[in-house]
């Protein structure tokens, strides 16, 4: 996308009487500004596939190194050993050749996976480069679909997310594969199994260590708790010596607390230790995994849909939105939006705005407000339309009362607008031009 002139070059500046849109087809500045601000929010869009790509490369590299090291070691053993007969050596080398052929197949498969992920990164770059003010509406439509898919994946609506991505042809622009990887771990934790989560920690051990994550330690603690719950105390002690002791230098207090469950048992009534055996500990591990997973891939902890909604609600959030008489047209009259806006500060309003209760239109100098004797305020336009529809009658829509004609006439004199008077027990509206004292 071409950069805008910085304003310092006279040749780059159009004449003062020429609008940007008319100067040789130059893109209107408001649309370009909107597009630039939109692109600033696409950090996650590029980082997630890139992190997934790097992880695949690291995994393939480790597998190759491990296999090659093993093969070289076996070849050296055969060459140095004098006990191998010719036939044994041939058989041993044949098995090594088979292992190398298997490694070749793994490398080819890994290469295809890397190529597909590289294509996904390129597709996302091309998508961002295609953003233009001329196709901004279409680009924003695709963006909304991406945000919806992200929300569905985070809320575990995987099949719905896949169908939306497929029908919109945006498979390369969403992270379904990444979330499916997380789904396996989440499902296992919900079934009270820690093995897939521990395997995930092993695959990402270096990065988790850099971020000082406690997730693996918490998994080990939970596995120890389950052994104590099953009254396998000897296995629990052996497990603690092997897997929990290395964490003692940094997490001694938690370790001591968990080890005390050997004496208190799972049926204890002591609040401190009873909490360790509650089922909600597994829910805590699920939430902890989601946080670690998002940090690992550079994702936001909250769904993108919530973040964008909160950005809009922050401009509407006022104390009046939480009152009982809040208008239904206000999004914050709904409980779901109120929960999203609860952590947000109130919007700063420099000027008060009066909105008519009847027409929902702004009351200003062209449509001035009128105060009825009962204290309720309505716009002039709303009262005039009401009078036309009801043969000159005006009734307060909130209270159902008919204002006093004398008071309305007095207010009309002050406001210099319309006059209402009583005619055959009804209120009649006269325009200012036809009314004389």
Coordinates of C-alpha atoms in Angstrom, one line a residue:
X1 CA 0.0 0.0 0.0
X2 CA 1.5 3.3 -1.0
X3 CA 2.5 5.7 1.8
X4 CA 0.9 9.1 2.1
X5 CA 3.0 12.2 1.5
X6 CA 4.3 13.7 4.7
X7 CA 3.3 17.2 3.8
X8 CA 6.8 18.6 3.5
X9 CA 7.0 18.4 -0.2
X10 CA 5.3 21.1 -2.2
X11 CA 5.1 18.9 -5.3
X12 CA 3.2 16.2 -3.4
X13 CA 0.6 18.6 -2.1
X14 CA -2.5 19.3 -4.2
X15 CA -3.8 22.8 -4.7
X16 CA -5.7 24.2 -1.8
X17 CA -8.9 24.4 -3.8
X18 CA -8.7 20.7 -4.9
X19 CA -10.2 18.0 -2.7
X20 CA -8.1 14.9 -2.1
X21 CA -10.7 12.7 -3.8
X22 CA -10.6 14.8 -7.0
X23 CA -6.8 15.1 -7.2
X24 CA -6.0 12.5 -9.8
X25 CA -8.1 9.8 -8.2
X26 CA -6.3 10.2 -4.8
X27 CA -8.0 8.1 -2.1
X28 CA -10.0 10.2 0.4
X29 CA -8.0 10.8 3.6
X30 CA -10.8 9.7 6.1
X31 CA -11.0 6.3 4.4
X32 CA -7.2 5.9 4.4
X33 CA -7.0 6.9 8.1
X34 CA -9.7 4.3 8.9
X35 CA -7.8 1.7 6.9
X36 CA -4.5 2.5 8.6
X37 CA -6.0 2.3 12.1
X38 CA -7.7 -1.0 11.2
X39 CA -4.4 -2.6 10.1
X40 CA -2.8 -1.7 13.4
X41 CA -5.0 -4.2 15.1
X42 CA -3.9 -7.1 12.9
X43 CA -0.9 -8.2 15.0
X44 CA -2.4 -11.5 16.0
X45 CA -3.5 -12.1 12.4
X46 CA 0.1 -12.4 11.3
X47 CA 1.8 -13.7 14.4
X48 CA -0.3 -16.9 15.0
X49 CA 0.5 -18.6 11.7
X50 CA 4.2 -17.5 12.0
X51 CA 4.5 -19.0 15.5
X52 CA 2.8 -22.2 14.3
X53 CA 5.3 -22.3 11.4
X54 CA 8.3 -21.8 13.7
X55 CA 7.0 -24.6 16.0
X56 CA 6.7 -27.0 13.1
X57 CA 10.2 -26.3 12.0
X58 CA 11.6 -26.8 15.5
X59 CA 9.7 -30.1 15.9
X60 CA 11.0 -31.4 12.6
X61 CA 14.5 -30.3 13.4
X62 CA 14.5 -32.1 16.8
X63 CA 13.1 -35.3 15.3
X64 CA 15.8 -35.3 12.6
X65 CA 18.6 -34.6 15.1
X66 CA 17.4 -37.4 17.4
X67 CA 17.1 -39.9 14.6
X68 CA 20.4 -39.0 12.9
X69 CA 22.3 -39.1 16.3
X70 CA 20.8 -42.6 17.0
X71 CA 21.8 -43.9 13.5
X72 CA 25.3 -42.6 13.7
X73 CA 25.7 -44.1 17.2
X74 CA 24.6 -47.5 16.0
X75 CA 26.9 -47.4 13.0
X76 CA 29.8 -46.5 15.3
X77 CA 28.9 -49.4 17.6
X78 CA 28.9 -51.9 14.7
X79 CA 32.2 -50.6 13.3
X80 CA 33.9 -50.7 16.7
X81 CA 32.5 -54.1 17.8
X82 CA 34.5 -57.2 17.0
X83 CA 31.7 -59.6 18.1
X84 CA 29.5 -58.9 15.1
X85 CA 29.5 -61.5 12.4
X86 CA 29.2 -60.5 8.8
X87 CA 25.5 -61.5 8.6
X88 CA 24.7 -59.7 11.9
X89 CA 26.4 -56.6 10.6
X90 CA 24.4 -56.7 7.4
X91 CA 21.2 -57.2 9.3
X92 CA 22.0 -54.4 11.6
X93 CA 22.8 -52.0 8.8
X94 CA 19.7 -53.1 6.9
X95 CA 17.6 -52.1 9.9
X96 CA 19.4 -48.7 10.0
X97 CA 18.6 -48.2 6.3
X98 CA 15.0 -48.9 7.1
X99 CA 15.1 -46.3 9.9
X100 CA 16.7 -43.8 7.5
X101 CA 14.0 -44.5 4.9
X102 CA 11.3 -43.9 7.6
X103 CA 13.1 -40.6 8.5
X104 CA 13.0 -39.6 4.8
X105 CA 9.2 -40.1 4.7
X106 CA 8.8 -38.1 7.9
X107 CA 11.0 -35.3 6.4
X108 CA 8.9 -35.3 3.2
X109 CA 5.7 -35.1 5.3
X110 CA 7.2 -32.4 7.5
X111 CA 8.3 -30.4 4.4
X112 CA 4.8 -30.5 3.0
X113 CA 3.4 -29.3 6.3
X114 CA 5.9 -26.4 6.4
X115 CA 5.1 -25.5 2.9
X116 CA 1.4 -25.3 3.6
X117 CA 2.0 -23.2 6.7
X118 CA 4.3 -20.9 4.7
X119 CA 1.6 -20.5 2.1
X120 CA -0.9 -19.5 4.9
X121 CA 1.5 -16.8 6.1
X122 CA 1.8 -15.5 2.5
X123 CA -1.9 -15.6 2.0
X124 CA -2.4 -13.4 5.1
X125 CA 0.2 -10.9 3.9
X126 CA -1.5 -10.8 0.6
X127 CA -4.8 -10.2 2.3
X128 CA -3.4 -7.2 4.2
X129 CA -1.7 -5.8 1.1
X130 CA -5.0 -6.1 -0.8
X131 CA -6.7 -3.7 1.7
X132 CA -7.7 -0.6 -0.2
X133 CA -10.1 2.3 0.4
X134 CA -12.0 1.2 -2.7
X135 CA -12.8 -2.3 -1.5
X136 CA -12.9 -1.3 2.2
X137 CA -16.5 -2.6 2.7
X138 CA -15.6 -6.0 1.3
X139 CA -12.4 -6.2 3.3
X140 CA -14.3 -5.3 6.5
X141 CA -16.9 -7.9 5.7
X142 CA -14.1 -10.6 5.5
X143 CA -12.7 -9.2 8.7
X144 CA -16.0 -9.6 10.6
X145 CA -16.2 -13.2 9.5
X146 CA -12.6 -13.8 10.7
X147 CA -13.6 -12.3 14.1
X148 CA -16.7 -14.5 14.3
X149 CA -14.6 -17.6 13.5
X150 CA -12.1 -16.7 16.2
X151 CA -15.0 -16.3 18.7
X152 CA -16.5 -19.6 17.8
X153 CA -13.2 -21.4 18.1
X154 CA -12.6 -20.0 21.5
X155 CA -16.1 -20.9 22.6
X156 CA -15.5 -24.5 21.4
X157 CA -18.0 -24.2 18.4
X158 CA -15.5 -25.9 16.1
X159 CA -17.8 -27.4 13.5
X160 CA -19.7 -24.1 13.1
X161 CA -16.4 -22.2 12.8
X162 CA -15.2 -24.7 10.1
X163 CA -18.5 -24.3 8.1
X164 CA -18.3 -20.5 8.2
X165 CA -14.7 -20.5 7.1
X166 CA -15.4 -23.0 4.3
X167 CA -18.5 -21.1 3.1
X168 CA -16.6 -17.8 3.1
X169 CA -13.5 -19.3 1.6
X170 CA -11.2 -17.9 4.4
X171 CA -9.6 -21.1 5.6
X172 CA -6.1 -19.6 5.2
X173 CA -7.2 -16.5 7.1
X174 CA -8.3 -18.3 10.3
X175 CA -6.5 -20.5 12.9
X176 CA -8.7 -23.6 12.9
X177 CA -5.7 -26.0 13.0
X178 CA -4.1 -24.2 16.0
X179 CA -7.3 -24.3 18.0
X180 CA -7.8 -28.0 17.1
X181 CA -4.4 -28.6 18.7
X182 CA -5.6 -26.9 21.9
X183 CA -9.0 -28.8 21.7
X184 CA -7.2 -32.1 22.3
X185 CA -5.6 -30.9 25.5
X186 CA -8.8 -29.2 26.7
X187 CA -10.9 -32.3 26.2
X188 CA -8.3 -34.4 28.0
X189 CA -8.3 -32.0 31.0
X190 CA -12.0 -32.0 31.1
X191 CA -11.9 -35.8 31.3
X192 CA -9.3 -35.5 34.1
X193 CA -6.4 -36.7 32.1
X194 CA -3.1 -34.8 32.2
X195 CA -1.0 -36.8 29.7
X196 CA -1.8 -34.7 26.6
X197 CA -1.2 -31.5 28.5
X198 CA 2.2 -32.8 29.8
X199 CA 3.1 -33.8 26.2
X200 CA 2.2 -30.2 25.1
X201 CA 4.4 -28.8 27.9
X202 CA 7.3 -31.1 26.7
X203 CA 7.0 -29.9 23.1
X204 CA 7.1 -26.2 24.2
X205 CA 9.4 -26.6 27.2
X206 CA 11.9 -24.0 26.3
X207 CA 9.3 -21.3 25.6
X208 CA 7.3 -22.0 28.7
X209 CA 10.6 -21.8 30.7
X210 CA 11.3 -18.4 29.2
X211 CA 7.9 -17.1 30.3
X212 CA 8.3 -18.6 33.8
X213 CA 5.2 -20.6 33.4
X214 CA 3.9 -22.7 36.3
X215 CA 1.5 -24.8 34.2
X216 CA 3.6 -28.0 34.1
X217 CA 4.1 -27.8 37.9
X218 CA 0.3 -27.4 38.4
X219 CA -0.3 -30.4 36.2
X220 CA 2.2 -32.4 38.3
X221 CA 0.5 -31.3 41.5
X222 CA -2.9 -32.4 40.2
X223 CA -1.6 -35.8 39.2
X224 CA -0.1 -36.2 42.7
X225 CA -3.5 -35.2 44.2
X226 CA -5.3 -37.9 42.1
X227 CA -2.9 -40.5 43.4
X228 CA -3.6 -39.4 47.0
X229 CA -7.4 -39.5 46.2
X230 CA -7.0 -43.1 45.0
X231 CA -5.1 -43.9 48.3
X232 CA -1.9 -44.8 46.3
X233 CA 0.3 -43.2 48.9
X234 CA 3.5 -45.1 48.0
X235 CA 3.1 -44.3 44.3
X236 CA 2.4 -40.7 45.2
X237 CA 5.6 -40.4 47.2
X238 CA 7.6 -42.0 44.4
X239 CA 5.9 -39.6 41.9
X240 CA 6.7 -36.6 44.2
X241 CA 10.4 -37.6 44.4
X242 CA 10.7 -37.9 40.7
X243 CA 8.6 -35.0 39.3
X244 CA 7.9 -32.6 42.2
X245 CA 11.2 -32.4 44.0
X246 CA 12.9 -30.5 41.1
X247 CA 10.3 -27.7 41.6
X248 CA 11.1 -27.3 45.4
X249 CA 13.6 -24.5 45.0
X250 CA 11.0 -22.2 43.4
X251 CA 7.6 -23.5 44.7
X252 CA 8.3 -24.9 48.2
X253 CA 5.2 -23.5 49.8
X254 CA 2.8 -25.1 47.3
X255 CA 4.8 -28.3 47.4
X256 CA 4.6 -28.5 51.2
X257 CA 0.8 -27.8 51.1
X258 CA 0.2 -30.6 48.6
X259 CA 2.5 -33.1 50.4
X260 CA 0.3 -32.5 53.6
X261 CA -2.6 -34.2 51.8
X262 CA -0.9 -37.6 52.5
X263 CA -1.9 -37.1 56.1
X264 CA -5.2 -35.3 55.6
X265 CA -6.6 -37.6 52.9
X266 CA -9.3 -36.7 50.4
X267 CA -12.2 -36.8 52.8
X268 CA -10.7 -34.1 55.1
X269 CA -12.9 -31.2 56.3
X270 CA -10.0 -28.8 56.6
X271 CA -10.7 -26.0 54.2
X272 CA -7.1 -25.5 53.2
X273 CA -6.6 -29.1 51.9
X274 CA -10.2 -29.8 51.0
X275 CA -10.0 -27.3 48.2
X276 CA -7.2 -29.3 46.6
X277 CA -9.6 -32.2 46.0
X278 CA -12.5 -30.2 44.6
X279 CA -13.5 -30.8 40.9
X280 CA -13.0 -27.1 40.1
X281 CA -9.3 -27.6 40.2
X282 CA -9.6 -29.2 36.7
X283 CA -11.5 -26.1 35.5
X284 CA -8.7 -24.0 36.8
X285 CA -6.2 -26.1 34.8
X286 CA -8.3 -25.6 31.7
X287 CA -8.3 -21.8 32.1
X288 CA -4.6 -21.9 32.9
X289 CA -3.9 -23.8 29.7
X290 CA -5.9 -21.4 27.6
X291 CA -3.9 -18.5 29.0
X292 CA -0.6 -20.2 28.3
X293 CA -1.7 -21.3 24.9
X294 CA -2.7 -17.7 23.9
X295 CA 0.6 -16.3 25.2
X296 CA 2.6 -18.9 23.3
X297 CA 1.0 -17.9 20.0
X298 CA 0.7 -14.2 20.7
X299 CA -3.1 -14.3 20.9
X300 CA -5.2 -12.0 23.0
X301 CA -6.6 -13.6 26.1
X302 CA -10.1 -12.2 25.3
X303 CA -11.9 -13.1 22.0
X304 CA -11.4 -10.5 19.3
X305 CA -15.2 -10.0 19.2
X306 CA -15.3 -9.0 22.8
X307 CA -12.4 -6.5 22.3
X308 CA -14.0 -4.8 19.3
X309 CA -17.4 -4.7 21.1
X310 CA -15.8 -3.2 24.2
X311 CA -14.1 -0.6 22.0
X312 CA -17.5 0.5 20.7
X313 CA -19.2 0.3 24.1
X314 CA -16.6 2.5 25.7
X315 CA -18.1 5.4 23.7
X316 CA -21.6 4.7 24.9
X317 CA -20.9 3.7 28.5
X318 CA -22.6 6.3 30.8
X319 CA -24.2 6.0 34.3
X320 CA -27.7 6.4 32.7
X321 CA -27.2 3.1 30.7
X322 CA -27.5 1.2 34.0
X323 CA -30.7 2.8 35.2
X324 CA -34.1 1.0 34.9
X325 CA -35.6 3.5 32.4
X326 CA -32.7 3.2 30.0
X327 CA -34.1 3.1 26.4
X328 CA -34.3 -0.2 24.6
X329 CA -32.4 1.3 21.7
X330 CA -29.3 1.6 23.8
X331 CA -27.1 -1.5 23.5
X332 CA -26.2 -1.3 27.1
X333 CA -29.9 -1.9 28.1
X334 CA -29.1 -5.6 27.4
X335 CA -27.4 -7.6 30.2
X336 CA -24.9 -9.3 27.9
X337 CA -23.5 -5.9 26.8
X338 CA -23.5 -4.6 30.3
X339 CA -21.2 -7.4 31.4
X340 CA -18.8 -6.5 28.6
X341 CA -18.9 -2.9 29.6
X342 CA -18.6 -3.4 33.4
X343 CA -14.8 -3.1 33.5
X344 CA -14.8 -0.1 31.2
X345 CA -14.6 3.5 32.3
X346 CA -17.5 5.9 31.6
X347 CA -17.2 7.8 28.4
X348 CA -16.2 11.4 28.6
X349 CA -19.0 13.6 27.3
X350 CA -18.0 17.2 26.7
X351 CA -21.5 18.3 25.9
X352 CA -24.8 17.0 27.1
X353 CA -27.2 15.7 24.4
X354 CA -30.9 15.7 24.6
X355 CA -32.7 12.9 22.8
X356 CA -36.4 12.9 22.3
X357 CA -38.1 10.0 24.1
X358 CA -40.7 9.7 21.3
X359 CA -38.7 10.1 18.0
X360 CA -35.2 9.2 19.4
X361 CA -33.9 12.2 17.5
X362 CA -31.5 14.8 18.8
X363 CA -33.1 18.0 20.2
X364 CA -31.2 21.1 19.1
X365 CA -31.9 24.6 17.8
X366 CA -33.7 23.2 14.8
X367 CA -35.8 20.8 16.9
X368 CA -35.9 22.5 20.3
X369 CA -37.0 20.7 23.4
X370 CA -40.4 21.5 25.0
X371 CA -41.1 20.9 28.7
X372 CA -44.6 19.8 29.7
X373 CA -46.0 21.0 33.0
X374 CA -45.4 17.5 34.5
X375 CA -41.6 17.9 34.0
X376 CA -41.1 15.6 31.0
X377 CA -39.3 16.9 27.9
X378 CA -40.1 16.2 24.3
X379 CA -39.0 17.6 21.0
X380 CA -41.1 20.2 19.1
X381 CA -41.2 17.9 16.1
X382 CA -42.6 15.0 18.2
X383 CA -45.4 17.2 19.8
X384 CA -46.4 18.7 16.4
X385 CA -46.6 15.2 14.9
X386 CA -48.7 14.0 17.8
X387 CA -51.0 16.9 17.5
X388 CA -51.5 16.3 13.8
X389 CA -52.3 12.6 14.3
X390 CA -54.7 13.2 17.2
X391 CA -56.7 16.2 16.0
X392 CA -54.7 18.7 17.9
X393 CA -54.6 16.6 21.1
X394 CA -51.3 16.1 23.1
X395 CA -51.0 13.5 25.8
X396 CA -47.8 12.7 27.7
X397 CA -46.8 9.2 26.5
X398 CA -45.2 8.4 29.9
X399 CA -48.0 9.4 32.3
X400 CA -51.0 9.6 30.0
X401 CA -51.9 13.0 31.5
X402 CA -53.1 16.0 29.5
X403 CA -51.1 19.2 30.3
X404 CA -52.9 22.3 31.5
X405 CA -53.7 24.7 28.6
X406 CA -52.7 27.8 30.5
X407 CA -49.4 26.4 31.5
X408 CA -48.6 25.3 28.0
X409 CA -49.5 28.7 26.6
X410 CA -47.2 30.3 29.2
X411 CA -44.3 28.0 28.2
X412 CA -45.0 28.8 24.5
X413 CA -44.6 32.5 25.2
X414 CA -41.3 31.9 26.9
X415 CA -39.9 29.5 24.3
X416 CA -41.4 31.5 21.3
X417 CA -42.4 28.3 19.6
X418 CA -45.9 26.8 19.5
X419 CA -49.1 27.5 21.5
X420 CA -51.5 25.0 22.8
X421 CA -54.9 26.0 24.1
X422 CA -58.1 24.3 25.2
X423 CA -61.0 23.8 22.8
X424 CA -63.9 21.6 23.7
X425 CA -61.9 19.8 26.4
X426 CA -59.0 19.1 24.0
X427 CA -55.6 20.6 23.6
X428 CA -55.2 22.4 20.2
X429 CA -51.9 23.3 18.7
X430 CA -51.5 26.7 16.9
X431 CA -48.4 27.7 15.0
X432 CA -46.4 30.7 16.0
X433 CA -47.3 32.5 12.8
X434 CA -51.1 32.2 13.3
X435 CA -51.2 33.0 17.0
X436 CA -51.8 36.6 18.1
X437 CA -52.3 38.1 21.6

